[in-house]
Amino acid sequence: MQVVKKRGGSKSVKDSPLNWRKLTTLAIDIGGSGLKMMALDSRGNAVSERLRTPTPQPASPDKMLNILDEMKQHMPVFHRVSVGFPGVIKQGETLTAANLDKKWVGFPLEQTLEQKWGRPVRVCNDAAVQGYGAISGRGVELVLTLGTGVGSALYIDGRLCPGLELAHHPWRKGKTYEECIGRAALDKIGQKKWNRLVERAIAQTEALFNWDRLYIGGGNSRKLEIEARPEVTLIENEQGLTGGIALWQVAN
Ligand code: BGC
């Protein structure tokens, strides 16, 4: 964790050259349809506008990193970087990328950005980052994001259980959750049928995880027409960026 320590006891944290209270985090949300970027203060509040650029095709590391370089030019000075990425992450490497180019498999994203930009970088799954921006930190909480892919993140008393990939888990009639309720499925079967399937998927996750709270995000959550329940909350896309502050507050 990047915290500037008080030196020699004489200077207060406030006086130290790099005051942690003033650290700016560049938050990035890499998605199958858009790349988003925003600067955050140390509490996770926005201190810039939210930029969005469409994901290039092919969505290869080279092309996407060039776009991030360009977007960064429009951001204020920052001290560290948080990235939400749509795949499994281990030790800063992107191990899967179902909705991006295959060149992302095994790509050292954290290290590459650190070398390019000269700032510490933390990378985490996109749904997990969004969840950090939304959860209460109490009990069993599940986040589902309905976008190009289907994101999932599980927390127990605010601690992430990393690597949950419900998206590619077999579910109905030999199809995975993502094949049933991802963007391609919505386009194919239409909003009405898709809504019924999402309802069933929610019931399935409830039986599986016995969550206390469920958060639903992602661009397609706007198309949801399901019965309101106090324990189910719709969350904002912006939390996919603001949640990035948590990567500097939790053990990583
Ligand atoms: C990926 C997940 C990701 C989700 C949403 C899925 O295809 O496997 O890791 O969170 O899409 O982007």
mmCIF file of C-alpha atoms and ligand atoms in Angstrom:
data_model
loop_
_atom_site.group_PDB
_atom_site.id
_atom_site.type_symbol
_atom_site.label_atom_id
_atom_site.label_comp_id
_atom_site.label_asym_id
_atom_site.label_seq_id
_atom_site.Cartn_x
_atom_site.Cartn_y
_atom_site.Cartn_z
ATOM 1 C CA MET A 1 0.000 0.000 0.000
ATOM 2 C CA GLN A 2 1.380 3.356 -0.994
ATOM 3 C CA VAL A 3 1.203 5.457 2.151
ATOM 4 C CA VAL A 4 3.744 8.149 2.787
ATOM 5 C CA LYS A 5 5.022 7.574 6.297
ATOM 6 C CA LYS A 6 5.619 10.341 8.765
ATOM 7 C CA ARG A 7 9.416 10.775 8.951
ATOM 8 C CA GLY A 8 11.360 11.351 12.170
ATOM 9 C CA GLY A 9 8.234 12.292 14.074
ATOM 10 C CA SER A 10 8.746 16.002 13.457
ATOM 11 C CA LYS A 11 6.698 16.492 10.314
ATOM 12 C CA SER A 12 2.993 15.797 10.310
ATOM 13 C CA VAL A 13 1.528 13.728 7.479
ATOM 14 C CA LYS A 14 -0.018 16.965 6.283
ATOM 15 C CA ASP A 15 3.431 18.500 5.808
ATOM 16 C CA SER A 16 5.070 15.530 4.102
ATOM 17 C CA PRO A 17 6.056 16.067 0.470
ATOM 18 C CA LEU A 18 3.586 13.512 -0.871
ATOM 19 C CA ASN A 19 0.577 13.867 1.373
ATOM 20 C CA TRP A 20 -1.510 10.683 1.175
ATOM 21 C CA ARG A 21 -4.614 12.762 1.675
ATOM 22 C CA LYS A 22 -3.822 14.413 -1.613
ATOM 23 C CA LEU A 23 -2.992 11.340 -3.668
ATOM 24 C CA THR A 24 -4.849 11.308 -6.946
ATOM 25 C CA THR A 25 -5.794 7.944 -8.410
ATOM 26 C CA LEU A 26 -6.331 7.493 -12.113
ATOM 27 C CA ALA A 27 -9.237 5.043 -12.389
ATOM 28 C CA ILE A 28 -9.678 3.031 -15.577
ATOM 29 C CA ASP A 29 -12.515 0.708 -16.521
ATOM 30 C CA ILE A 30 -11.695 -1.513 -19.479
ATOM 31 C CA GLY A 31 -14.822 -2.911 -21.082
ATOM 32 C CA GLY A 32 -15.902 -4.899 -24.119
ATOM 33 C CA SER A 33 -17.593 -1.826 -25.602
ATOM 34 C CA GLY A 34 -15.827 1.143 -24.008
ATOM 35 C CA LEU A 35 -12.700 2.332 -22.206
ATOM 36 C CA LYS A 36 -13.508 4.696 -19.354
ATOM 37 C CA MET A 37 -11.210 6.920 -17.333
ATOM 38 C CA MET A 38 -11.608 9.365 -14.450
ATOM 39 C CA ALA A 39 -9.345 10.843 -11.759
ATOM 40 C CA LEU A 40 -10.293 10.358 -8.094
ATOM 41 C CA ASP A 41 -9.252 12.083 -4.897
ATOM 42 C CA SER A 42 -8.090 10.007 -1.918
ATOM 43 C CA ARG A 43 -11.701 9.447 -0.817
ATOM 44 C CA GLY A 44 -12.697 8.176 -4.236
ATOM 45 C CA ASN A 45 -14.562 11.300 -5.325
ATOM 46 C CA ALA A 46 -14.276 12.340 -8.960
ATOM 47 C CA VAL A 47 -11.812 15.156 -9.645
ATOM 48 C CA SER A 48 -12.081 15.065 -13.441
ATOM 49 C CA GLU A 49 -14.722 14.358 -16.008
ATOM 50 C CA ARG A 50 -15.430 10.802 -17.001
ATOM 51 C CA LEU A 51 -13.925 10.064 -20.412
ATOM 52 C CA ARG A 52 -15.175 7.250 -22.608
ATOM 53 C CA THR A 53 -13.718 5.923 -25.842
ATOM 54 C CA PRO A 54 -15.177 2.979 -27.780
ATOM 55 C CA THR A 55 -13.190 -0.245 -27.476
ATOM 56 C CA PRO A 56 -11.152 -0.675 -30.695
ATOM 57 C CA GLN A 57 -11.353 -3.714 -32.938
ATOM 58 C CA PRO A 58 -9.387 -5.874 -32.635
ATOM 59 C CA ALA A 59 -9.335 -5.146 -28.901
ATOM 60 C CA SER A 60 -5.646 -6.010 -28.614
ATOM 61 C CA PRO A 61 -3.327 -4.832 -25.797
ATOM 62 C CA ASP A 62 -1.348 -2.576 -28.190
ATOM 63 C CA LYS A 63 -4.373 -0.756 -29.559
ATOM 64 C CA MET A 64 -6.022 -0.409 -26.176
ATOM 65 C CA LEU A 65 -2.876 0.825 -24.426
ATOM 66 C CA ASN A 66 -2.425 3.469 -27.139
ATOM 67 C CA ILE A 67 -5.955 4.699 -26.528
ATOM 68 C CA LEU A 68 -5.339 4.822 -22.766
ATOM 69 C CA ASP A 69 -2.175 6.853 -23.405
ATOM 70 C CA GLU A 70 -4.195 9.325 -25.413
ATOM 71 C CA MET A 71 -6.999 9.542 -22.811
ATOM 72 C CA LYS A 72 -4.453 10.071 -20.037
ATOM 73 C CA GLN A 73 -3.357 13.332 -21.706
ATOM 74 C CA HIS A 74 -6.718 14.832 -20.737
ATOM 75 C CA MET A 75 -6.395 13.906 -17.061
ATOM 76 C CA PRO A 76 -4.873 15.846 -14.138
ATOM 77 C CA VAL A 77 -1.565 14.773 -12.560
ATOM 78 C CA PHE A 78 -2.007 11.428 -10.757
ATOM 79 C CA HIS A 79 0.046 9.342 -8.335
ATOM 80 C CA ARG A 80 -1.318 5.835 -8.809
ATOM 81 C CA VAL A 81 -3.553 3.868 -11.133
ATOM 82 C CA SER A 82 -6.476 1.481 -10.548
ATOM 83 C CA VAL A 83 -7.714 -0.675 -13.398
ATOM 84 C CA GLY A 84 -10.849 -2.799 -13.721
ATOM 85 C CA PHE A 85 -10.376 -5.437 -16.414
ATOM 86 C CA PRO A 86 -12.995 -7.850 -17.841
ATOM 87 C CA GLY A 87 -11.256 -11.111 -17.004
ATOM 88 C CA VAL A 88 -9.429 -13.115 -14.365
ATOM 89 C CA ILE A 89 -6.425 -11.318 -12.862
ATOM 90 C CA LYS A 90 -3.564 -12.869 -10.955
ATOM 91 C CA GLN A 91 -0.406 -11.043 -9.886
ATOM 92 C CA GLY A 92 -1.282 -8.179 -12.218
ATOM 93 C CA GLU A 93 -1.601 -10.439 -15.270
ATOM 94 C CA THR A 94 -4.762 -10.728 -17.317
ATOM 95 C CA LEU A 95 -5.352 -14.473 -17.494
ATOM 96 C CA THR A 96 -8.614 -14.451 -19.458
ATOM 97 C CA ALA A 97 -10.381 -11.908 -21.675
ATOM 98 C CA ALA A 98 -13.473 -13.564 -23.144
ATOM 99 C CA ASN A 99 -14.748 -10.409 -24.864
ATOM 100 C CA LEU A 100 -11.437 -8.900 -25.958
ATOM 101 C CA ASP A 101 -8.575 -10.047 -28.176
ATOM 102 C CA LYS A 102 -6.834 -13.325 -27.279
ATOM 103 C CA LYS A 103 -3.522 -11.452 -27.002
ATOM 104 C CA TRP A 104 -4.679 -10.387 -23.538
ATOM 105 C CA VAL A 105 -4.326 -13.926 -22.213
ATOM 106 C CA GLY A 106 -1.241 -13.900 -19.970
ATOM 107 C CA PHE A 107 -0.567 -10.181 -20.533
ATOM 108 C CA PRO A 108 1.373 -8.396 -17.718
ATOM 109 C CA LEU A 109 -0.944 -5.370 -17.590
ATOM 110 C CA GLU A 110 0.081 -4.072 -14.183
ATOM 111 C CA GLN A 111 3.796 -4.199 -14.968
ATOM 112 C CA THR A 112 3.358 -2.758 -18.477
ATOM 113 C CA LEU A 113 1.414 0.269 -17.254
ATOM 114 C CA GLU A 114 3.844 0.824 -14.361
ATOM 115 C CA GLN A 115 6.759 0.885 -16.791
ATOM 116 C CA LYS A 116 4.948 3.113 -19.276
ATOM 117 C CA TRP A 117 3.592 5.659 -16.813
ATOM 118 C CA GLY A 118 6.047 5.421 -13.910
ATOM 119 C CA ARG A 119 3.296 5.104 -11.279
ATOM 120 C CA PRO A 120 2.172 2.182 -9.100
ATOM 121 C CA VAL A 121 -0.701 0.284 -10.718
ATOM 122 C CA ARG A 122 -3.254 -2.197 -9.371
ATOM 123 C CA VAL A 123 -5.438 -4.276 -11.635
ATOM 124 C CA CYS A 124 -8.537 -6.181 -10.560
ATOM 125 C CA ASN A 125 -11.562 -7.752 -12.228
ATOM 126 C CA ASP A 126 -14.024 -5.112 -13.499
ATOM 127 C CA ALA A 127 -17.095 -6.456 -11.648
ATOM 128 C CA ALA A 128 -15.059 -6.672 -8.436
ATOM 129 C CA VAL A 129 -13.988 -3.025 -8.769
ATOM 130 C CA GLN A 130 -17.566 -1.928 -9.382
ATOM 131 C CA GLY A 131 -18.666 -3.933 -6.363
ATOM 132 C CA TYR A 132 -16.115 -2.186 -4.153
ATOM 133 C CA GLY A 133 -17.826 1.053 -5.132
ATOM 134 C CA ALA A 134 -21.218 -0.266 -4.027
ATOM 135 C CA ILE A 135 -21.151 -2.865 -1.250
ATOM 136 C CA SER A 136 -21.982 -2.229 2.399
ATOM 137 C CA GLY A 137 -19.169 -4.425 3.739
ATOM 138 C CA ARG A 138 -21.565 -6.534 5.813
ATOM 139 C CA GLY A 139 -22.564 -10.133 5.238
ATOM 140 C CA VAL A 140 -22.546 -12.009 1.943
ATOM 141 C CA GLU A 141 -22.839 -9.630 -0.989
ATOM 142 C CA LEU A 142 -22.926 -10.536 -4.659
ATOM 143 C CA VAL A 143 -22.441 -8.218 -7.619
ATOM 144 C CA LEU A 144 -23.657 -9.098 -11.107
ATOM 145 C CA THR A 145 -22.928 -6.884 -14.094
ATOM 146 C CA LEU A 146 -24.946 -7.210 -17.265
ATOM 147 C CA GLY A 147 -23.021 -5.796 -20.194
ATOM 148 C CA THR A 148 -21.168 -7.299 -23.142
ATOM 149 C CA GLY A 149 -20.181 -10.035 -20.690
ATOM 150 C CA VAL A 150 -21.647 -11.057 -17.352
ATOM 151 C CA GLY A 151 -19.525 -9.948 -14.415
ATOM 152 C CA SER A 152 -19.725 -11.513 -10.966
ATOM 153 C CA ALA A 153 -18.029 -10.702 -7.669
ATOM 154 C CA LEU A 154 -18.634 -12.132 -4.207
ATOM 155 C CA TYR A 155 -17.725 -10.422 -0.910
ATOM 156 C CA ILE A 156 -17.878 -11.641 2.645
ATOM 157 C CA ASP A 157 -17.948 -8.783 5.155
ATOM 158 C CA GLY A 158 -16.355 -6.585 2.504
ATOM 159 C CA ARG A 159 -13.607 -9.036 1.578
ATOM 160 C CA LEU A 160 -13.528 -10.130 -2.020
ATOM 161 C CA CYS A 161 -13.483 -13.819 -2.829
ATOM 162 C CA PRO A 162 -11.409 -13.388 -6.035
ATOM 163 C CA GLY A 163 -11.851 -15.254 -9.291
ATOM 164 C CA LEU A 164 -15.600 -15.930 -9.312
ATOM 165 C CA GLU A 165 -16.463 -16.356 -12.993
ATOM 166 C CA LEU A 166 -20.131 -17.176 -13.091
ATOM 167 C CA ALA A 167 -20.162 -15.938 -16.719
ATOM 168 C CA HIS A 168 -18.528 -19.067 -18.071
ATOM 169 C CA HIS A 169 -20.144 -21.546 -15.727
ATOM 170 C CA PRO A 170 -22.581 -23.968 -17.413
ATOM 171 C CA TRP A 171 -26.188 -23.130 -16.530
ATOM 172 C CA ARG A 172 -29.152 -24.036 -18.778
ATOM 173 C CA LYS A 173 -29.421 -26.361 -21.760
ATOM 174 C CA GLY A 174 -25.657 -26.679 -22.098
ATOM 175 C CA LYS A 175 -25.172 -22.900 -22.142
ATOM 176 C CA THR A 176 -23.222 -20.716 -19.764
ATOM 177 C CA TYR A 177 -24.690 -17.741 -17.875
ATOM 178 C CA GLU A 178 -23.007 -15.388 -20.340
ATOM 179 C CA GLU A 179 -24.436 -17.271 -23.310
ATOM 180 C CA CYS A 180 -27.908 -16.992 -21.745
ATOM 181 C CA ILE A 181 -27.926 -13.402 -20.418
ATOM 182 C CA GLY A 182 -24.917 -11.601 -21.995
ATOM 183 C CA ARG A 183 -25.337 -8.901 -24.652
ATOM 184 C CA ALA A 184 -25.389 -11.321 -27.601
ATOM 185 C CA ALA A 185 -28.239 -13.265 -25.967
ATOM 186 C CA LEU A 186 -30.216 -10.074 -25.282
ATOM 187 C CA ASP A 187 -29.852 -9.040 -28.939
ATOM 188 C CA LYS A 188 -30.928 -12.480 -30.092
ATOM 189 C CA ILE A 189 -33.860 -13.303 -27.812
ATOM 190 C CA GLY A 190 -35.176 -9.805 -27.085
ATOM 191 C CA GLN A 191 -35.808 -7.923 -23.894
ATOM 192 C CA LYS A 192 -38.830 -9.857 -22.638
ATOM 193 C CA LYS A 193 -37.282 -13.339 -22.723
ATOM 194 C CA TRP A 194 -33.971 -11.957 -21.525
ATOM 195 C CA ASN A 195 -35.677 -10.444 -18.485
ATOM 196 C CA ARG A 196 -37.234 -13.804 -17.575
ATOM 197 C CA LEU A 197 -33.818 -15.465 -17.840
ATOM 198 C CA VAL A 198 -32.142 -12.795 -15.711
ATOM 199 C CA GLU A 199 -34.840 -13.371 -13.089
ATOM 200 C CA ARG A 200 -34.035 -17.079 -13.093
ATOM 201 C CA ALA A 201 -30.318 -16.410 -12.947
ATOM 202 C CA ILE A 202 -30.861 -14.207 -9.886
ATOM 203 C CA ALA A 203 -32.873 -16.965 -8.195
ATOM 204 C CA GLN A 204 -30.101 -19.436 -9.026
ATOM 205 C CA THR A 205 -27.408 -17.244 -7.471
ATOM 206 C CA GLU A 206 -29.574 -16.757 -4.391
ATOM 207 C CA ALA A 207 -29.901 -20.514 -3.931
ATOM 208 C CA LEU A 208 -26.178 -20.968 -4.571
ATOM 209 C CA PHE A 209 -24.642 -18.205 -2.453
ATOM 210 C CA ASN A 210 -27.463 -17.284 -0.061
ATOM 211 C CA TRP A 211 -26.429 -13.673 -0.463
ATOM 212 C CA ASP A 212 -27.742 -11.039 1.929
ATOM 213 C CA ARG A 213 -27.529 -8.376 -0.749
ATOM 214 C CA LEU A 214 -27.322 -8.395 -4.506
ATOM 215 C CA TYR A 215 -26.095 -5.476 -6.624
ATOM 216 C CA ILE A 216 -26.804 -5.371 -10.337
ATOM 217 C CA GLY A 217 -24.863 -3.130 -12.705
ATOM 218 C CA GLY A 218 -23.719 -2.979 -16.318
ATOM 219 C CA GLY A 219 -25.201 -1.158 -19.317
ATOM 220 C CA ASN A 220 -28.024 -3.676 -19.804
ATOM 221 C CA SER A 221 -29.264 -3.388 -16.214
ATOM 222 C CA ARG A 222 -31.246 -0.399 -17.527
ATOM 223 C CA LYS A 223 -33.338 -2.881 -19.508
ATOM 224 C CA LEU A 224 -34.315 -4.852 -16.423
ATOM 225 C CA GLU A 225 -37.988 -5.077 -15.553
ATOM 226 C CA ILE A 226 -37.923 -7.213 -12.463
ATOM 227 C CA GLU A 227 -39.815 -6.951 -9.219
ATOM 228 C CA ALA A 228 -38.174 -4.569 -6.757
ATOM 229 C CA ARG A 229 -36.810 -6.141 -3.574
ATOM 230 C CA PRO A 230 -35.128 -4.294 -0.700
ATOM 231 C CA GLU A 231 -32.076 -6.571 -0.808
ATOM 232 C CA VAL A 232 -31.489 -6.030 -4.545
ATOM 233 C CA THR A 233 -29.937 -2.726 -5.668
ATOM 234 C CA LEU A 234 -29.199 -1.377 -9.135
ATOM 235 C CA ILE A 235 -25.761 0.231 -9.271
ATOM 236 C CA GLU A 236 -24.206 2.863 -11.504
ATOM 237 C CA ASN A 237 -21.568 2.400 -14.212
ATOM 238 C CA GLU A 238 -19.581 5.171 -12.582
ATOM 239 C CA GLN A 239 -18.937 2.851 -9.610
ATOM 240 C CA GLY A 240 -16.777 0.810 -11.994
ATOM 241 C CA LEU A 241 -14.376 3.754 -11.701
ATOM 242 C CA THR A 242 -14.960 5.104 -8.175
ATOM 243 C CA GLY A 243 -14.634 1.563 -6.766
ATOM 244 C CA GLY A 244 -11.013 1.643 -7.968
ATOM 245 C CA ILE A 245 -10.013 3.580 -4.850
ATOM 246 C CA ALA A 246 -10.609 0.410 -2.802
ATOM 247 C CA LEU A 247 -7.683 -1.324 -4.521
ATOM 248 C CA TRP A 248 -5.449 0.916 -2.395
ATOM 249 C CA GLN A 249 -7.370 0.258 0.790
ATOM 250 C CA VAL A 250 -7.446 -3.556 0.787
ATOM 251 C CA ALA A 251 -4.657 -6.119 0.857
ATOM 252 C CA ASN A 252 -3.909 -6.920 -2.778
HETATM 253 C C1 BGC B 1 -15.497 -12.047 -17.922
HETATM 254 C C2 BGC B 1 -15.537 -11.482 -16.521
HETATM 255 C C3 BGC B 1 -15.987 -10.045 -16.571
HETATM 256 C C4 BGC B 1 -17.325 -9.953 -17.276
HETATM 257 C C5 BGC B 1 -17.817 -8.531 -17.393
HETATM 258 C C6 BGC B 1 -16.870 -11.914 -18.558
HETATM 259 O O1 BGC B 1 -16.868 -12.416 -19.844
HETATM 260 O O2 BGC B 1 -15.125 -13.397 -17.928
HETATM 261 O O3 BGC B 1 -14.251 -11.573 -15.942
HETATM 262 O O4 BGC B 1 -16.090 -9.535 -15.270
HETATM 263 O O5 BGC B 1 -17.243 -10.523 -18.564
HETATM 264 O O6 BGC B 1 -16.944 -7.737 -18.095
#
